[in-house]
Short mmCIF file of C-alpha atoms and ligand atoms in Angstrom, two decimals:
data_model
loop_
_atom_site.label_atom_id
_atom_site.label_comp_id
_atom_site.label_asym_id
_atom_site.label_seq_id
_atom_site.Cartn_x
_atom_site.Cartn_y
_atom_site.Cartn_z
CA MET U 1454 41.08 83.77 143.29
CA SER U 1455 42.47 83.88 139.75
CA ALA U 1456 43.48 87.31 138.49
CA ASP U 1457 40.67 87.27 135.93
CA ALA U 1458 38.08 86.96 138.68
CA LEU U 1459 39.42 90.02 140.52
CA PRO U 1460 37.84 93.43 140.00
CA ARG U 1461 39.93 95.84 137.97
CA LEU U 1462 41.89 98.58 139.70
CA ASP U 1463 40.11 101.89 139.12
CA ARG U 1464 38.74 104.77 141.20
CA THR U 1465 35.65 102.86 142.26
CA VAL U 1466 37.64 100.20 144.12
CA LEU U 1467 39.87 102.61 146.06
CA PRO U 1468 37.58 102.83 149.09
CA ARG U 1469 37.77 99.06 149.40
CA LEU U 1470 41.56 98.99 149.62
CA ALA U 1471 43.31 99.05 152.99
CA PRO U 1472 44.16 102.68 153.83
CA GLU U 1473 47.91 102.08 153.48
CA LEU U 1474 47.39 100.83 149.90
CA ARG U 1475 45.50 103.91 148.74
CA PRO U 1476 47.02 106.88 146.86
CA ALA U 1477 48.49 109.75 148.85
CA VAL U 1478 46.04 112.12 147.12
CA ASP U 1479 42.49 111.87 145.92
CA PRO U 1480 43.01 111.89 142.14
CA ALA U 1481 39.60 113.49 141.67
CA GLU U 1482 40.99 116.65 143.25
CA LEU U 1483 43.88 117.00 140.79
CA ARG U 1484 43.96 118.83 137.47
CA THR U 1485 46.41 118.51 134.62
CA ARG U 1486 49.15 121.00 135.34
CA VAL U 1487 52.07 118.82 134.25
CA VAL U 1488 52.36 117.12 130.87
CA HIS U 1489 54.77 114.21 130.74
CA PHE U 1490 56.16 112.55 127.61
CA GLY U 1491 57.12 108.90 128.07
CA LEU U 1492 54.70 106.63 129.85
CA GLY U 1493 57.25 104.06 130.98
CA ALA U 1494 57.74 102.46 134.36
CA PHE U 1495 60.47 104.91 135.34
CA HIS U 1496 58.21 107.96 135.20
CA ARG U 1497 55.50 106.18 137.13
CA ALA U 1498 57.95 105.19 139.88
CA HIS U 1499 59.77 108.51 140.04
CA GLN U 1500 58.39 111.90 138.95
CA ALA U 1501 54.80 110.74 139.46
CA VAL U 1502 55.57 109.82 143.07
CA TYR U 1503 57.29 113.15 143.80
CA THR U 1504 54.38 115.00 142.18
CA GLU U 1505 51.80 113.03 144.14
CA HIS U 1506 53.52 113.80 147.44
CA ALA U 1507 54.01 117.44 146.45
CA ALA U 1508 50.27 117.73 145.77
CA ALA U 1509 49.33 115.86 148.95
CA ARG U 1510 51.61 117.92 151.17
CA SER U 1511 50.84 121.32 149.63
CA GLY U 1512 47.15 120.84 148.91
CA GLN U 1513 47.82 122.14 145.38
CA PRO U 1514 46.10 120.22 142.58
CA TRP U 1515 49.18 119.14 140.59
CA GLY U 1516 48.09 116.29 138.33
CA ILE U 1517 49.92 114.76 135.38
CA THR U 1518 48.71 113.89 131.92
CA ALA U 1519 51.15 111.38 130.51
CA VAL U 1520 51.70 111.11 126.78
CA ALA U 1521 52.96 107.88 125.24
CA PRO U 1522 55.04 108.60 122.14
CA ARG U 1523 54.31 105.18 120.64
CA SER U 1524 52.60 102.53 122.72
CA ALA U 1525 48.89 103.25 122.50
CA GLY U 1526 48.40 99.90 124.28
CA THR U 1527 49.75 101.30 127.55
CA VAL U 1528 47.51 104.36 127.17
CA HIS U 1529 44.40 102.24 126.83
CA ALA U 1530 45.40 99.98 129.70
CA LEU U 1531 46.03 103.00 131.90
CA ARG U 1532 42.77 104.70 130.95
CA ASP U 1533 40.91 101.48 131.73
CA GLN U 1534 42.26 101.85 135.28
CA ASP U 1535 41.42 105.58 135.60
CA CYS U 1536 45.21 106.10 135.30
CA LEU U 1537 45.86 104.34 138.61
CA TYR U 1538 48.61 101.76 139.06
CA SER U 1539 50.45 100.19 141.95
CA LEU U 1540 54.04 100.78 142.93
CA THR U 1541 55.96 98.11 144.79
CA GLU U 1542 59.14 99.03 146.59
CA ARG U 1543 61.34 95.98 146.64
CA ARG U 1544 63.13 95.94 149.94
CA PRO U 1545 65.50 93.14 150.84
CA ASP U 1546 63.29 92.25 153.84
CA ALA U 1547 59.78 92.83 152.49
CA ASP U 1548 57.83 94.56 149.74
CA ARG U 1549 56.01 97.82 150.34
CA ARG U 1550 53.16 98.46 147.95
CA ARG U 1551 50.51 101.13 147.28
CA VAL U 1552 48.49 102.74 144.51
CA VAL U 1553 49.77 106.02 142.99
CA GLY U 1554 47.21 108.68 142.11
CA ALA U 1555 49.21 111.48 140.45
CA VAL U 1556 48.40 110.61 136.83
CA VAL U 1557 45.03 111.97 135.78
CA GLY U 1558 45.18 111.56 132.01
CA ALA U 1559 46.86 109.37 129.41
CA LEU U 1560 47.19 110.27 125.74
CA ALA U 1561 48.77 108.61 122.71
CA MET U 1562 50.93 111.16 120.94
CA GLY U 1563 49.77 110.33 117.40
CA PRO U 1564 46.06 109.54 117.74
CA ASP U 1565 45.49 112.17 120.46
CA ALA U 1566 47.61 114.87 118.79
CA GLU U 1567 44.96 117.58 119.17
CA ALA U 1568 44.55 116.99 122.88
CA VAL U 1569 48.32 117.01 123.38
CA GLU U 1570 48.62 120.24 121.45
CA ALA U 1571 45.82 121.84 123.48
CA LEU U 1572 47.48 120.89 126.77
CA LEU U 1573 50.84 122.29 125.70
CA ALA U 1574 49.14 125.61 124.98
CA ASP U 1575 47.01 125.53 128.15
CA PRO U 1576 47.95 128.35 130.56
CA GLU U 1577 47.22 126.00 133.50
CA VAL U 1578 50.02 123.71 132.34
CA THR U 1579 53.31 125.19 133.50
CA VAL U 1580 55.58 122.15 133.52
CA VAL U 1581 56.42 119.56 130.88
CA THR U 1582 58.64 116.63 131.85
CA LEU U 1583 60.21 113.99 129.63
CA THR U 1584 61.55 110.45 129.97
CA VAL U 1585 61.99 109.43 126.36
CA THR U 1586 65.48 107.83 126.66
CA GLU U 1587 68.57 109.00 124.83
CA LYS U 1588 67.24 107.98 121.44
CA GLY U 1589 64.19 110.22 121.79
CA TYR U 1590 66.38 113.31 121.33
CA HIS U 1591 67.74 112.46 117.86
CA ARG U 1592 71.03 114.20 118.53
CA SER U 1593 73.77 114.10 115.96
CA PRO U 1594 76.80 112.35 117.51
CA ALA U 1595 79.05 114.86 115.76
CA THR U 1596 77.39 118.11 116.88
CA GLY U 1597 75.04 117.27 119.76
CA GLY U 1598 72.37 119.27 117.90
CA LEU U 1599 69.25 117.86 116.25
CA ASP U 1600 70.01 115.30 113.54
CA THR U 1601 67.74 116.86 110.93
CA ALA U 1602 68.72 114.15 108.45
CA ALA U 1603 67.44 111.33 110.70
CA GLU U 1604 64.45 109.87 108.94
CA PRO U 1605 61.71 110.56 111.55
CA VAL U 1606 63.01 114.08 112.17
CA ALA U 1607 63.10 114.85 108.45
CA ALA U 1608 59.56 113.47 108.14
CA ASP U 1609 58.35 115.71 110.97
CA LEU U 1610 60.07 118.75 109.47
CA SER U 1611 58.31 118.23 106.17
CA ALA U 1612 54.93 117.28 107.68
CA ALA U 1613 51.96 119.43 106.75
CA PRO U 1614 50.99 122.04 109.40
CA ASP U 1615 48.35 119.76 110.89
CA GLY U 1616 50.01 116.55 109.77
CA PRO U 1617 51.03 113.75 112.10
CA LEU U 1618 54.26 114.17 114.04
CA VAL U 1619 56.20 111.11 115.12
CA THR U 1620 59.08 112.53 117.18
CA VAL U 1621 58.66 113.92 120.67
CA VAL U 1622 61.00 116.77 119.75
CA GLY U 1623 58.78 117.70 116.79
CA ARG U 1624 55.60 117.36 118.84
CA LEU U 1625 57.03 119.48 121.63
CA ALA U 1626 58.36 122.13 119.27
CA ALA U 1627 55.01 122.35 117.48
CA GLY U 1628 53.12 122.54 120.78
CA LEU U 1629 55.43 125.20 122.16
CA ALA U 1630 55.01 127.17 118.93
CA THR U 1631 51.23 127.09 119.39
CA ARG U 1632 51.70 128.24 122.98
CA MET U 1633 53.99 131.08 121.89
CA ARG U 1634 51.53 132.19 119.18
CA ALA U 1635 48.72 132.22 121.73
CA GLY U 1636 50.81 134.38 124.07
CA ALA U 1637 50.33 131.81 126.86
CA PRO U 1638 52.40 132.23 130.02
CA PRO U 1639 55.93 130.89 130.57
CA LEU U 1640 56.62 127.23 131.20
CA SER U 1641 59.46 124.89 132.09
CA VAL U 1642 60.42 121.83 130.08
CA VAL U 1643 62.33 119.31 132.14
CA SER U 1644 64.36 116.50 130.60
CA CYS U 1645 64.57 113.57 133.02
CA ASP U 1646 66.80 111.45 130.80
CA ASN U 1647 70.29 110.16 131.60
CA MET U 1648 72.39 112.66 129.66
CA ALA U 1649 74.95 115.18 130.84
CA GLY U 1650 73.54 118.70 130.49
CA ASN U 1651 70.12 117.23 129.68
CA GLY U 1652 68.34 120.60 129.95
CA ALA U 1653 70.65 122.30 127.47
CA ALA U 1654 70.58 119.24 125.21
CA LEU U 1655 66.78 119.33 125.06
CA ARG U 1656 66.70 123.10 124.58
CA ARG U 1657 69.07 122.74 121.68
CA VAL U 1658 67.15 120.06 119.78
CA VAL U 1659 63.82 121.85 120.28
CA HIS U 1660 65.26 125.18 119.13
CA ASP U 1661 66.98 123.39 116.21
CA PHE U 1662 63.64 121.91 115.18
CA VAL U 1663 61.94 125.31 115.12
CA ARG U 1664 64.90 126.81 113.24
CA ALA U 1665 64.82 124.03 110.63
CA SER U 1666 61.03 124.23 110.23
CA THR U 1667 59.29 125.99 107.36
CA TRP U 1668 57.06 127.98 109.74
CA PRO U 1669 56.97 131.57 108.48
CA ASP U 1670 57.02 132.92 112.06
CA ARG U 1671 59.88 130.68 113.28
CA ALA U 1672 62.17 133.61 114.12
CA ARG U 1673 59.53 135.15 116.39
CA ILE U 1674 58.79 131.79 117.99
CA LEU U 1675 62.48 131.30 118.75
CA ASP U 1676 62.71 134.75 120.33
CA ARG U 1677 59.66 134.18 122.46
CA MET U 1678 60.80 130.71 123.47
CA ALA U 1679 64.14 132.12 124.53
CA GLU U 1680 62.29 134.55 126.83
CA THR U 1681 59.59 132.34 128.28
CA VAL U 1682 60.57 128.64 128.16
CA ALA U 1683 63.13 127.33 130.65
CA PHE U 1684 64.91 123.99 130.21
CA PRO U 1685 66.33 123.20 133.67
CA ALA U 1686 68.79 120.31 133.96
CA THR U 1687 67.92 117.45 136.31
CA VAL U 1688 69.31 114.22 137.69
CA VAL U 1689 66.79 111.48 138.31
CA ASP U 1690 67.65 108.30 140.12
CA ARG U 1691 65.74 105.16 140.96
CA ILE U 1692 66.36 101.63 139.73
CA VAL U 1693 63.13 100.46 138.11
CA PRO U 1694 63.39 97.15 136.23
CA ALA U 1695 60.68 96.32 133.71
CA ALA U 1696 57.81 94.57 135.51
CA SER U 1697 57.57 90.81 135.04
CA GLU U 1698 54.59 88.45 135.06
CA ALA U 1699 55.57 87.47 138.60
CA ASP U 1700 55.45 91.16 139.63
CA ARG U 1701 51.97 91.45 138.16
CA ALA U 1702 50.73 88.36 139.94
CA ALA U 1703 52.22 89.54 143.25
CA ALA U 1704 50.59 92.97 142.91
CA ASP U 1705 47.19 91.45 142.10
CA ALA U 1706 47.39 89.12 145.07
CA ALA U 1707 48.44 91.84 147.51
CA LEU U 1708 45.90 94.41 146.31
CA GLY U 1709 42.99 92.06 145.74
CA VAL U 1710 42.34 93.89 142.45
CA ARG U 1711 43.75 93.38 138.96
CA ASP U 1712 46.45 95.87 137.98
CA ALA U 1713 47.66 95.53 134.39
CA LEU U 1714 50.40 98.14 134.86
CA PRO U 1715 52.17 97.59 138.16
CA VAL U 1716 55.60 99.13 138.66
CA THR U 1717 58.36 97.78 140.86
CA GLY U 1718 61.44 99.63 141.96
CA GLU U 1719 64.10 99.87 144.62
CA PRO U 1720 63.30 101.86 147.79
CA TYR U 1721 65.96 104.49 147.02
CA ARG U 1722 65.05 107.53 144.93
CA GLN U 1723 66.62 110.90 144.30
CA TRP U 1724 65.85 113.98 142.21
CA VAL U 1725 68.20 116.94 141.86
CA LEU U 1726 66.98 119.88 139.79
CA GLU U 1727 68.54 123.06 138.50
CA ASP U 1728 66.75 125.89 140.23
CA SER U 1729 65.91 127.81 137.07
CA PHE U 1730 62.21 127.28 136.45
CA ALA U 1731 60.30 129.84 134.39
CA ALA U 1732 56.89 129.34 136.00
CA SER U 1733 55.14 127.70 138.94
CA ARG U 1734 55.94 124.03 139.53
CA PRO U 1735 54.98 121.30 141.97
CA PRO U 1736 56.79 121.84 145.28
CA TRP U 1737 58.80 118.64 144.78
CA GLU U 1738 61.14 119.72 147.57
CA LEU U 1739 58.33 118.72 149.98
CA ASP U 1740 59.18 115.15 148.97
CA GLY U 1741 62.94 115.52 149.23
CA ALA U 1742 63.87 116.81 145.75
CA LEU U 1743 66.92 119.03 145.84
CA PHE U 1744 66.99 122.36 143.99
CA VAL U 1745 70.54 123.54 143.30
CA PRO U 1746 72.19 126.22 141.13
CA ASP U 1747 74.25 123.65 139.20
CA VAL U 1748 73.41 119.96 138.87
CA ALA U 1749 76.60 119.02 136.98
CA PRO U 1750 78.49 117.46 139.94
CA TYR U 1751 75.47 115.27 140.79
CA GLN U 1752 74.72 114.53 137.15
CA LEU U 1753 78.22 113.42 136.22
CA THR U 1754 78.61 111.38 139.41
CA LYS U 1755 75.37 109.55 138.73
CA LEU U 1756 75.99 109.03 135.03
CA ARG U 1757 79.61 107.93 135.31
CA LEU U 1758 79.44 105.90 138.54
CA LEU U 1759 75.92 104.44 138.67
CA ASN U 1760 74.99 104.25 135.00
CA GLY U 1761 78.61 103.65 134.01
CA SER U 1762 78.85 100.64 136.35
CA HIS U 1763 75.42 99.43 135.28
CA SER U 1764 76.45 99.31 131.62
CA ALA U 1765 79.77 97.67 132.45
CA LEU U 1766 78.02 95.00 134.53
CA ALA U 1767 75.47 94.50 131.76
CA TYR U 1768 78.01 93.65 129.04
CA LEU U 1769 80.51 91.83 131.26
CA GLY U 1770 77.74 89.85 132.94
CA ALA U 1771 76.30 88.86 129.58
CA ALA U 1772 79.74 87.69 128.42
CA ALA U 1773 79.92 85.55 131.55
CA GLY U 1774 76.51 84.04 130.80
CA LEU U 1775 74.66 85.85 133.63
CA THR U 1776 71.16 87.32 133.53
CA THR U 1777 70.60 89.97 136.21
CA ILE U 1778 72.52 92.70 138.05
CA ALA U 1779 72.15 90.72 141.29
CA ASP U 1780 73.84 87.75 139.49
CA THR U 1781 76.82 89.94 138.60
CA MET U 1782 77.11 91.11 142.19
CA ALA U 1783 77.15 87.49 143.32
CA ALA U 1784 80.03 86.75 140.92
CA ASP U 1785 83.49 87.10 142.45
CA TRP U 1786 84.31 90.05 140.15
CA GLY U 1787 81.08 92.10 140.48
CA GLU U 1788 81.79 94.27 143.48
CA ARG U 1789 85.45 94.58 142.46
CA LEU U 1790 84.39 95.85 139.05
CA VAL U 1791 82.05 98.49 140.51
CA ARG U 1792 84.67 99.77 142.94
CA ALA U 1793 87.46 99.74 140.36
CA LEU U 1794 85.37 101.58 137.78
CA CYS U 1795 84.34 104.20 140.33
CA ALA U 1796 87.98 104.68 141.38
CA GLU U 1797 89.13 104.99 137.76
CA VAL U 1798 86.49 107.56 136.88
CA ALA U 1799 86.39 109.53 140.16
CA PRO U 1800 89.22 111.94 139.21
CA THR U 1801 87.05 113.23 136.32
CA LEU U 1802 84.18 114.32 138.59
CA PRO U 1803 83.75 118.00 139.43
CA ALA U 1804 83.92 119.06 143.07
CA GLY U 1805 80.66 119.63 144.91
CA GLY U 1806 79.01 116.24 144.26
CA PRO U 1807 78.72 113.18 146.47
CA ASP U 1808 81.90 111.52 147.79
CA PRO U 1809 82.79 108.86 145.17
CA VAL U 1810 83.93 106.24 147.68
CA ALA U 1811 80.74 106.51 149.75
CA TYR U 1812 78.76 106.57 146.49
CA ALA U 1813 80.43 103.31 145.39
CA ASP U 1814 79.59 101.75 148.79
CA ASP U 1815 75.93 102.66 148.27
CA LEU U 1816 75.96 101.31 144.73
CA VAL U 1817 77.18 97.94 145.89
CA VAL U 1818 74.29 97.74 148.35
CA ARG U 1819 71.73 98.93 145.80
CA PHE U 1820 72.94 96.57 143.06
CA ARG U 1821 72.99 93.65 145.51
CA ASN U 1822 69.34 94.09 146.52
CA PRO U 1823 68.24 90.45 146.31
CA ALA U 1824 64.60 91.44 145.90
CA MET U 1825 65.28 93.08 142.53
CA ARG U 1826 65.49 91.28 139.21
CA HIS U 1827 67.05 93.78 136.85
CA LEU U 1828 67.83 92.16 133.53
CA LEU U 1829 71.26 92.84 132.02
CA ARG U 1830 69.62 92.83 128.60
CA GLN U 1831 67.40 95.77 129.52
CA ILE U 1832 70.40 97.83 130.65
CA GLY U 1833 72.49 96.70 127.68
CA SER U 1834 69.98 98.01 125.13
CA ASP U 1835 70.76 101.21 123.19
CA GLY U 1836 74.42 100.88 124.19
CA SER U 1837 75.65 103.09 121.35
CA LEU U 1838 73.80 106.02 122.93
CA LYS U 1839 74.36 105.12 126.57
CA ILE U 1840 78.09 104.48 126.64
CA THR U 1841 78.85 107.74 124.84
CA GLU U 1842 77.35 109.46 127.91
CA ARG U 1843 78.51 107.05 130.58
CA TRP U 1844 82.07 105.99 129.63
CA LEU U 1845 83.59 107.95 126.79
CA PRO U 1846 83.87 111.46 128.30
CA ALA U 1847 85.63 110.03 131.39
CA LEU U 1848 87.81 107.81 129.21
CA ARG U 1849 88.93 110.82 127.16
CA GLU U 1850 89.65 112.88 130.25
CA ARG U 1851 91.69 110.16 131.94
CA ARG U 1852 93.71 109.45 128.81
CA ALA U 1853 94.35 113.16 128.30
CA GLN U 1854 95.74 113.18 131.84
CA GLY U 1855 98.05 110.30 130.87
CA ALA U 1856 96.31 107.88 133.25
CA ASP U 1857 95.78 104.18 132.62
CA THR U 1858 92.17 103.19 131.96
CA PRO U 1859 92.08 99.39 132.31
CA VAL U 1860 88.52 99.15 133.65
CA LEU U 1861 86.95 101.28 130.94
CA GLU U 1862 88.94 99.33 128.34
CA LEU U 1863 87.55 96.07 129.73
CA ALA U 1864 84.03 97.50 129.72
CA LEU U 1865 84.43 98.71 126.13
CA ALA U 1866 85.69 95.29 125.10
CA ALA U 1867 82.61 93.67 126.65
CA TRP U 1868 80.35 96.09 124.79
CA ALA U 1869 82.24 95.47 121.53
CA HIS U 1870 81.91 91.73 122.10
CA SER U 1871 78.15 92.11 122.60
CA THR U 1872 77.69 93.88 119.25
CA ARG U 1873 79.06 90.84 117.44
CA LEU U 1874 76.60 88.32 118.82
CA ALA U 1875 73.58 87.06 116.93
CA ASP U 1876 71.43 88.02 119.91
CA ALA U 1877 73.10 91.41 120.46
CA PRO U 1878 71.08 93.77 122.68
CA SER U 1879 68.73 96.04 120.73
CA ASP U 1880 70.26 99.29 119.53
CA PRO U 1881 69.21 101.93 116.99
CA ALA U 1882 72.69 101.54 115.43
CA ALA U 1883 72.58 97.70 115.51
CA GLU U 1884 73.12 97.29 111.77
CA ALA U 1885 76.06 99.66 111.60
CA LEU U 1886 77.60 97.99 114.65
CA ALA U 1887 77.21 94.47 113.28
CA SER U 1888 78.70 95.49 109.94
CA CYS U 1889 81.90 96.61 111.72
CA TRP U 1890 82.60 92.92 112.29
CA GLU U 1891 81.63 91.85 108.80
CA GLN U 1892 84.09 94.12 107.07
CA THR U 1893 87.29 92.93 108.72
CA ARG U 1894 88.84 89.88 110.31
CA ARG U 1895 91.12 91.99 112.50
CA PRO U 1896 89.68 92.72 115.95
CA THR U 1897 91.61 96.00 116.22
CA GLU U 1898 90.00 97.26 113.01
CA ALA U 1899 86.55 96.17 114.18
CA VAL U 1900 87.03 98.04 117.48
CA ARG U 1901 88.16 101.11 115.57
CA ALA U 1902 85.12 100.95 113.32
CA LEU U 1903 82.79 100.50 116.31
CA LEU U 1904 84.22 103.62 117.95
CA ARG U 1905 83.62 105.53 114.72
CA VAL U 1906 79.95 104.46 114.75
CA LEU U 1907 79.78 106.06 118.20
CA GLY U 1908 81.11 109.29 116.68
CA ALA U 1909 84.32 108.88 118.73
CA THR U 1910 86.86 109.32 115.94
CA ASP U 1911 89.45 110.63 118.41
CA LEU U 1912 89.29 107.39 120.39
CA ALA U 1913 89.24 105.33 117.18
CA ASP U 1914 92.57 106.96 116.29
CA ASP U 1915 94.07 106.14 119.71
CA ASP U 1916 96.12 103.06 118.75
CA ALA U 1917 97.04 102.13 122.32
CA LEU U 1918 93.40 102.21 123.42
CA VAL U 1919 92.20 100.23 120.43
CA ALA U 1920 94.90 97.58 120.97
CA ALA U 1921 94.08 97.33 124.68
CA VAL U 1922 90.36 96.89 124.00
CA ALA U 1923 90.97 94.30 121.29
CA GLY U 1924 93.41 92.50 123.61
CA ARG U 1925 90.61 91.88 126.11
CA LEU U 1926 88.32 90.20 123.59
CA PRO U 1927 89.64 86.60 123.62
CA ALA U 1928 89.07 86.13 127.37
CA LEU U 1929 85.57 87.61 127.10
CA ARG U 1930 84.78 85.34 124.17
CA ALA U 1931 85.72 82.46 126.43
CA GLY U 1932 83.31 83.80 129.08
CA ARG U 1933 86.06 84.97 131.45
CA VAL U 1934 85.84 88.35 133.18
CA GLU U 1935 89.26 89.39 134.46
CA VAL U 1936 88.98 92.57 136.51
C1 CS2 Q 2111 70.00 101.86 133.71
C2 CS2 Q 2111 69.15 103.01 134.25
O1 CS2 Q 2111 68.75 100.82 132.02
C3 CS2 Q 2111 69.72 101.53 132.27
O2 CS2 Q 2111 70.45 101.96 131.37
O3 CS2 Q 2111 71.35 102.16 133.90
O4 CS2 Q 2111 67.83 102.88 133.86
C4 CS2 Q 2111 69.25 103.11 135.77
O5 CS2 Q 2111 68.62 102.01 136.39
C5 CS2 Q 2111 68.64 104.39 136.28
O6 CS2 Q 2111 69.23 105.48 135.63
C6 CS2 Q 2111 68.82 104.50 137.78
O7 CS2 Q 2111 68.46 105.77 138.21
#
């Protein structure tokens, strides 16, 4: 049967699905107690799954209303399906698929501003989670605080009291202010983005927004926020490539219903959270989430080893003309690169996290998963924000210790090379990056300028580093990866 002839996935078709394909909870029994910003595949394959299992296993009605900062299209598609979607775990041997029922509402941040605002002030809502990617935070590379001069942030700061807000930080700050004014109970705001100290980073930009606002009661709001809003740090992990047409067709065929928003991911998932919530939360530990006093060892291990390797594979693989992570792992240098990067970076990791050698072993297996098609281009996007988290802090630490850093230099060269190409991966700083190459014919000067765009003036002034990175460019230009 063609997909168009299939009935649409929604609550009415659930009873017709095989029991193992149905959600773990009856969505009709859930209420919105979590608001999530960022309606992407990652949230639907990660926090939504933990929340669904937490609700199912505790009998508590933890449902999620997900807010899309921009794409109203996804909101409509999700609403058309009563917020249901299928999740396919891509195992090397076979796929495992089922419908997830944790999401009970979908809102578009702009058009549905009033509803979003009301939920943020709702005493029943005690948790807000975010997956808005690094660029959603609008941090200044120089200070780490809110970049109040960035155009959308400045627009939000000068918006009329009931005017439209375009940044998630502005929307969240305004919603929290309403909650504080109403004297609503405490709540926790949980950043699930790939940044070191993500809780503190989010707290800072939200507080900065309130401080920079023209709200007459901003001082009181800040005081009350400091008392009643927690920003725990978290580490989220699951590889979730963007769904392809083939994924959609496979989901439709296996479910016997049409799902416009299927998600596919690897079987592995992990969530480590700082145990510092201000109010009640879903008992995610019932689904294996780990609550710890300090997430830093887990966070830095994941960022520097997993995400660090991912970015390195993305730019090196692209230079070699490859398309997916699995392609890079099939190349003779792929596994060597992952292991060498992990070994180079491991001395910078705090004690108390996973063993780096065992972690690297697991990464090789996860990256090799032949059932996954994770595009290098997807991982290579927004590099200017990603590599400052994933590579540069470790690079600085190793150089300060007087150690050689050949693998990070090679990775940086591959990134630099990518910024020069006509089809460079998308990046909010794309123009500034491209102009680094237009202003000079000398590769060392271009590399220096690129590092300055990243806000890494210290590294730009490191002549030995700059020369080493530039020295790797000719081989990469010729499509050779020499690990
Ligand atoms: C990836 C991450 O796209 C990327 O930048 O490195 O999305 C990665 O797949 C996840 O962080 C894995 O947990």
